[in-house]
Coordinates of C-alpha atoms and ligand atoms in Angstrom, one line a residue:
X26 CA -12.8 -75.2 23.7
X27 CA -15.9 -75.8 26.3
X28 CA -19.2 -74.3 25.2
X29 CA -18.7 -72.3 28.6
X30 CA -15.8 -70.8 27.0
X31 CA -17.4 -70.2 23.8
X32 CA -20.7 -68.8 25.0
X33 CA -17.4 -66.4 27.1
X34 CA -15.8 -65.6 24.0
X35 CA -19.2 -64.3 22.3
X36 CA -20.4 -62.1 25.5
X37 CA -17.3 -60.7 25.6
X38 CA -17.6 -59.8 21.4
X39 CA -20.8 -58.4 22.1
X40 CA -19.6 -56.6 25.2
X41 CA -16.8 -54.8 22.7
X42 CA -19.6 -53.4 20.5
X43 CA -21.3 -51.2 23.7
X44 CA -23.5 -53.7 25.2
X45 CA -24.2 -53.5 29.0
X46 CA -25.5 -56.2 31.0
X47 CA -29.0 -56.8 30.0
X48 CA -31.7 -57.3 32.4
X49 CA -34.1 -59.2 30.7
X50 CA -33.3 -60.9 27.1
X51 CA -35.7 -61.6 24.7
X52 CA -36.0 -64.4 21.6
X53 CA -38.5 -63.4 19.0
X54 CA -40.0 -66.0 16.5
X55 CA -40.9 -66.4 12.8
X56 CA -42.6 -63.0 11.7
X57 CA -42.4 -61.3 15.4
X58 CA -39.3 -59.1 14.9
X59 CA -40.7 -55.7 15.1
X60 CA -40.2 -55.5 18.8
X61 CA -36.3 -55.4 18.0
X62 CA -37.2 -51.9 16.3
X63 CA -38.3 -50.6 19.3
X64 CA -35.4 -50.8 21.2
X65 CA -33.4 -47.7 21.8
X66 CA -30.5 -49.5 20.7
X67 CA -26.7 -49.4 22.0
X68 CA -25.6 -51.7 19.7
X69 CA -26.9 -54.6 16.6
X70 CA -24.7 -57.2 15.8
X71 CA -25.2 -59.7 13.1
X72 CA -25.9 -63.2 14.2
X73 CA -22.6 -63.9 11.6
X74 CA -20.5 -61.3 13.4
X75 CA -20.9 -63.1 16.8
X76 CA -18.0 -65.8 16.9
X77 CA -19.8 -69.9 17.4
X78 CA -23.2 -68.2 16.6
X79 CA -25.4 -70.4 14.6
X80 CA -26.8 -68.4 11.6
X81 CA -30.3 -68.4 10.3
X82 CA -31.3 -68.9 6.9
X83 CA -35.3 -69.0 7.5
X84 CA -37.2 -66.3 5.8
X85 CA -38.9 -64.1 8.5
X86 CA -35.8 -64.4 11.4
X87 CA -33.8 -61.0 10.4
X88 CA -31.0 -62.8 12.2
X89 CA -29.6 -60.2 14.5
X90 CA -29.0 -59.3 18.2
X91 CA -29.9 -56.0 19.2
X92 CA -28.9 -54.5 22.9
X93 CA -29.9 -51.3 24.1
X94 CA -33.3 -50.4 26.6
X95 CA -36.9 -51.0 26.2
X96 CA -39.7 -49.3 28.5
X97 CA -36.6 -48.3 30.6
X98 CA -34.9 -51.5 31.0
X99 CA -31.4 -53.1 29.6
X100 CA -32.4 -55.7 27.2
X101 CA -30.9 -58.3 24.9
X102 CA -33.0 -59.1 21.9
X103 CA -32.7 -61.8 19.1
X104 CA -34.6 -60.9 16.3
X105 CA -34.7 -64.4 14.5
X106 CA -33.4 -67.7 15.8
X107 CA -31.5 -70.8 14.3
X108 CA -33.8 -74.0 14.6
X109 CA -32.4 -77.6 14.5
X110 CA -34.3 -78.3 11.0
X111 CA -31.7 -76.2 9.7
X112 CA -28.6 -79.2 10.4
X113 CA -27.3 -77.1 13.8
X114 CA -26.6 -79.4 16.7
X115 CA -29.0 -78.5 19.3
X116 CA -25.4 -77.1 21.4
X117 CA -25.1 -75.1 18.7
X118 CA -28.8 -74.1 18.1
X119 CA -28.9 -73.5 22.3
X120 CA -25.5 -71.9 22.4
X121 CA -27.1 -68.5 22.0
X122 CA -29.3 -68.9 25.2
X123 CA -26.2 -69.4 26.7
X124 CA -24.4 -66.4 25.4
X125 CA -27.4 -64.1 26.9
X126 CA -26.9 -65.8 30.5
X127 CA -23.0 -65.2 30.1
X128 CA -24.2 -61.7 29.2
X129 CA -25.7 -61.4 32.6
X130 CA -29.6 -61.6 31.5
X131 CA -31.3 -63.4 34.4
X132 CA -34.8 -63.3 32.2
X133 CA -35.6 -64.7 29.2
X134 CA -38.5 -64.2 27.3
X135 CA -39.0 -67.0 24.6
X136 CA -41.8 -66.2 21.6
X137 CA -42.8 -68.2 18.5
X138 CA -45.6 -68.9 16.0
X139 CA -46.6 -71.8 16.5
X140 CA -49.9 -74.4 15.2
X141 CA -53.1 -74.4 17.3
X142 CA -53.8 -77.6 18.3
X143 CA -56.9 -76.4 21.0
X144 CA -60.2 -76.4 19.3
X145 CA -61.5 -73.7 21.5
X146 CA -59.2 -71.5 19.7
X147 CA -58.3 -69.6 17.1
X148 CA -56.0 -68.2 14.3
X149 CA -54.2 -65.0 15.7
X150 CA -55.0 -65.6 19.4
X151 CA -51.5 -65.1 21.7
X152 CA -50.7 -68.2 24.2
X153 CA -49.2 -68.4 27.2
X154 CA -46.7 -71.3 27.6
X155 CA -47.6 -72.7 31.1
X156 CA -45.3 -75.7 30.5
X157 CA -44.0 -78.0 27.6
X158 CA -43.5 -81.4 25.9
X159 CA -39.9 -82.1 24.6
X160 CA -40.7 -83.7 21.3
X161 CA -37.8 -82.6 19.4
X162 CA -36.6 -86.4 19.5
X163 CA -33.4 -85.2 22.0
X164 CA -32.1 -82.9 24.6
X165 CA -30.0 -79.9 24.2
X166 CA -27.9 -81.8 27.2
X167 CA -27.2 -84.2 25.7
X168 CA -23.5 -84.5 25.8
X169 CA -19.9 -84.4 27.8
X170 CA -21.0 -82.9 31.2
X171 CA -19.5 -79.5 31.6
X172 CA -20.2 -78.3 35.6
X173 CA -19.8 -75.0 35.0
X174 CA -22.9 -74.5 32.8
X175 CA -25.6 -76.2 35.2
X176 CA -27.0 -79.7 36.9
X177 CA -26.4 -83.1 35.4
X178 CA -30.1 -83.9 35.8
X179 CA -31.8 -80.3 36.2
X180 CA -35.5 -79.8 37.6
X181 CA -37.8 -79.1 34.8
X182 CA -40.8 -79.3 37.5
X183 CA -41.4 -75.3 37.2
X184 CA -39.9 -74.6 33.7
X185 CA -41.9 -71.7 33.1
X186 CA -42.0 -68.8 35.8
X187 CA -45.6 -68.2 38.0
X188 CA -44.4 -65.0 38.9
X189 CA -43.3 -64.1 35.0
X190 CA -46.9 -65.7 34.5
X191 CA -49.0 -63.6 36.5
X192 CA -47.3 -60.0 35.1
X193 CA -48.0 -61.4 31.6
X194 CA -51.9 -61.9 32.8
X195 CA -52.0 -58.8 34.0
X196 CA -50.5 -57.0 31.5
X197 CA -52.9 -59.1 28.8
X198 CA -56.0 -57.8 30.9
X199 CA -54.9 -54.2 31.5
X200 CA -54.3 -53.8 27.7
X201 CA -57.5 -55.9 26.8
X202 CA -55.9 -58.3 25.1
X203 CA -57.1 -62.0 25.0
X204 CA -54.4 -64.4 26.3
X205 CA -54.6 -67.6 26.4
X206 CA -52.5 -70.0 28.5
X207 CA -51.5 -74.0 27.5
X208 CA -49.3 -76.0 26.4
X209 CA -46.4 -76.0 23.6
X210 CA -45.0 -79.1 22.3
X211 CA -41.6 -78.8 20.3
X212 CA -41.3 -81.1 17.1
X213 CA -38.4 -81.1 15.3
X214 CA -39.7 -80.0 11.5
X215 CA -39.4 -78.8 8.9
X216 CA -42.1 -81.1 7.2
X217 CA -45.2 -80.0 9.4
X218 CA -47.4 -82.6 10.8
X219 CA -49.9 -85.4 9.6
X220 CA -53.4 -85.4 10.6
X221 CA -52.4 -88.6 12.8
X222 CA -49.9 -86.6 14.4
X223 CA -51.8 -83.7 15.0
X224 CA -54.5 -85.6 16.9
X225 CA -52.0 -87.6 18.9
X226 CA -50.5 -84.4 19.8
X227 CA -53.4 -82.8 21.1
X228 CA -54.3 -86.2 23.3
X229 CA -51.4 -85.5 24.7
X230 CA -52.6 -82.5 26.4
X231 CA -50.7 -79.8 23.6
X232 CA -52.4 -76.6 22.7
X233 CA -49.7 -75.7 20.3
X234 CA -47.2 -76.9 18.1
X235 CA -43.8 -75.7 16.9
X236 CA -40.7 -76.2 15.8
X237 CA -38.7 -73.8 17.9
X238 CA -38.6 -73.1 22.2
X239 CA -38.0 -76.3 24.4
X240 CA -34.6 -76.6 24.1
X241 CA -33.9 -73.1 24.5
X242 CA -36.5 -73.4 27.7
X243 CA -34.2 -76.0 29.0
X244 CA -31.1 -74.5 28.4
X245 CA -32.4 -71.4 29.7
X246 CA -33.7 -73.3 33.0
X247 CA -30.5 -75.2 33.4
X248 CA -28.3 -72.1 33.6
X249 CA -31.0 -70.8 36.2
X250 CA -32.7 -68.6 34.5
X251 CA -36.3 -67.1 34.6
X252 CA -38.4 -67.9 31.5
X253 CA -41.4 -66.5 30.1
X254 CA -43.1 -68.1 26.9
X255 CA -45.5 -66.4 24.3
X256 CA -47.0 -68.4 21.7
X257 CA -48.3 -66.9 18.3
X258 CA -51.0 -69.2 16.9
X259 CA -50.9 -68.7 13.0
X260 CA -52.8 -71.5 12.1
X261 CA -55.2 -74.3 13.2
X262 CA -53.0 -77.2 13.3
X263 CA -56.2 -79.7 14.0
X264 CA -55.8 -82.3 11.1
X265 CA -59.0 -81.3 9.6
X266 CA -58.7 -80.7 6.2
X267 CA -59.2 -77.2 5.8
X268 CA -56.7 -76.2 3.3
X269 CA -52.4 -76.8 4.1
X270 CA -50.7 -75.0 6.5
X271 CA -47.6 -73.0 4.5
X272 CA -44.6 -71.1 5.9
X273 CA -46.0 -67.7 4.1
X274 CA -49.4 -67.8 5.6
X275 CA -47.8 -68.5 9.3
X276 CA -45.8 -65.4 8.4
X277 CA -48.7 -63.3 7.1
X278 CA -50.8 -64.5 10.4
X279 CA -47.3 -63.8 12.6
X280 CA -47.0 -60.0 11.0
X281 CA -51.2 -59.0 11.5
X282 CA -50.8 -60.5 15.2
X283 CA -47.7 -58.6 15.7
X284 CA -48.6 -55.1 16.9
X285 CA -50.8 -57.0 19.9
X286 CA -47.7 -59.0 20.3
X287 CA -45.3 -55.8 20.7
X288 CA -47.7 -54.4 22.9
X289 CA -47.8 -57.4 25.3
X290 CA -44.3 -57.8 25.4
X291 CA -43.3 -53.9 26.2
X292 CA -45.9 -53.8 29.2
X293 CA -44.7 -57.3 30.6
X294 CA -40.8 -55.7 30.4
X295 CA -41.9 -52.7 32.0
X296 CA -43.7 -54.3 34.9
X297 CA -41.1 -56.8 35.5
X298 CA -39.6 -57.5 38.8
X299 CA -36.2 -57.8 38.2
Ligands
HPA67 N1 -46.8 -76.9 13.1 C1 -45.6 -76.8 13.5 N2 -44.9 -75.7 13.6 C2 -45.6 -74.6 13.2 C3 -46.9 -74.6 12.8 C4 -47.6 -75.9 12.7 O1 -48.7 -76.0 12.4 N3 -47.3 -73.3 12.6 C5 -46.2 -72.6 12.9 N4 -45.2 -73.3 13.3

């Protein structure tokens, strides 16, 4: 069986439990699930329950897909994700991305938590990805060609959405909430990064780092979908020896940050253009 097929198979699972077409479908990261208990739900499925759905072991990533309507709109969200430290393939780790397209979700809005690797900023501030860096060491398309899902060779010169850009900045500056706007680069994990690293990364031109986002960007962009990115920063990932960077403290950082992140995300769904 195709991934076509498979990502078919799943929608049409989820489609049995009372899901209708969602307009916009949403990815939330490491400690930034509490948007999926805002949903007027329809229906949650475990990610387990959905058939050639990668599950999540990580703590923080509930691991659940929850349909129903936010701020008036149908919606799709993942609370929790698979990442490619955890041995998936990256078809597999993408292959939900492609179950929310086959769902009919034409928007996708990508969050995670993520290192800070621009000194101007801090701990706690929310990011805007602009674009990326694909430093996972592959490509989610890598692989037999299948036509049906997208391009051979897709553009990746506009990845991230202006127009999905400019309702997030105006959402940010009607609520008053700081938002910064760079770039995320996507390592594969799970160690974190050396200081070597961390300055090579940020020569590069990246404001943050994580371990999540670019593959599901370019899945996303190569079944034509419209993507917005939000970046948690829940540490300083500058190389200066300030103390070590740990999974609880992003998590700690991820759930303080998260009401200002629910916010956010609610007025951006409810101003979308569809
Ligand atoms: N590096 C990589 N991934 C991360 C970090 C980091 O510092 N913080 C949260 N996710």
């Amino acid at each position: 069986m195709n991934w076509a097929a498979r990502a078919r198979e799943a929608a049409q699972a989820i489609g049995r439990i009372g899901a209708r077409t969602p307009e916009v479908a949403v990815i939330l990261g490491s400690g930034l699930g509490a948007l999926a208990d805002e949903v007027s739900a329809d229906a949650a499925i475990a990610y387990g329950e959905i058939p050639h759905f990668p599950r999540t072991g990580v703590e923080g990533h509930a691991g659940r897909l929850v349909v129903g309507t936010l701020e008036g709109r149908s919606v799709a969200v993942m609370q929790g994700r698979a990442h490619f430290y955890e041995g998936h393939t990256m078809a597999e780790v993408t292959f939900p991305v492609r179950v929310l397209h086959a769902l009919g979700a034409r928007i996708l809005v990508v969050s995670n938590a993520a290192g800070g690797l621009n000194r101007q900023w801090y701990t706690g501030d929310l990011m805007l990805i602009s674009d990326h860096i694909n430093f996972m060491g592959t490509n989610p398309l890598i692989g037999p060609y299948e036509a049906e899902l997208g391009p051979r060779f897709p553009d990746m010169s506009a990845a991230y959405d202006k127009e999905l850009i400019a309702v997030a900045e105006a959402a940010a500056l009607d609520l008053g909430i700081l938002l910064r706007k760079g770039i995320y680069v996507g390592v594969s994990g799970p160690s974190y990064e050396t200081p070597a690293e961390l300055r090579m990364l940020a020569r590069w031109g990246a404001d943050a780092v994580g371990m999540s986002t670019v593959h599901e960007v370019i899945v996303a962009r190569h079944a034509g979908m419209r993507v917005l990115g939000l970046t948690a920063i829940t540490d300083m990932a500058t190389g200066e020896v300030v103390g070590q960077v740990s999974h609880e403290e992003v998590l700690a950082v991820a759930r303080e940050l998260e009401p200002r992140f629910v916010r956010l995300t609610r007025r951006i769904i409810a101003t979308l253009s569809a």
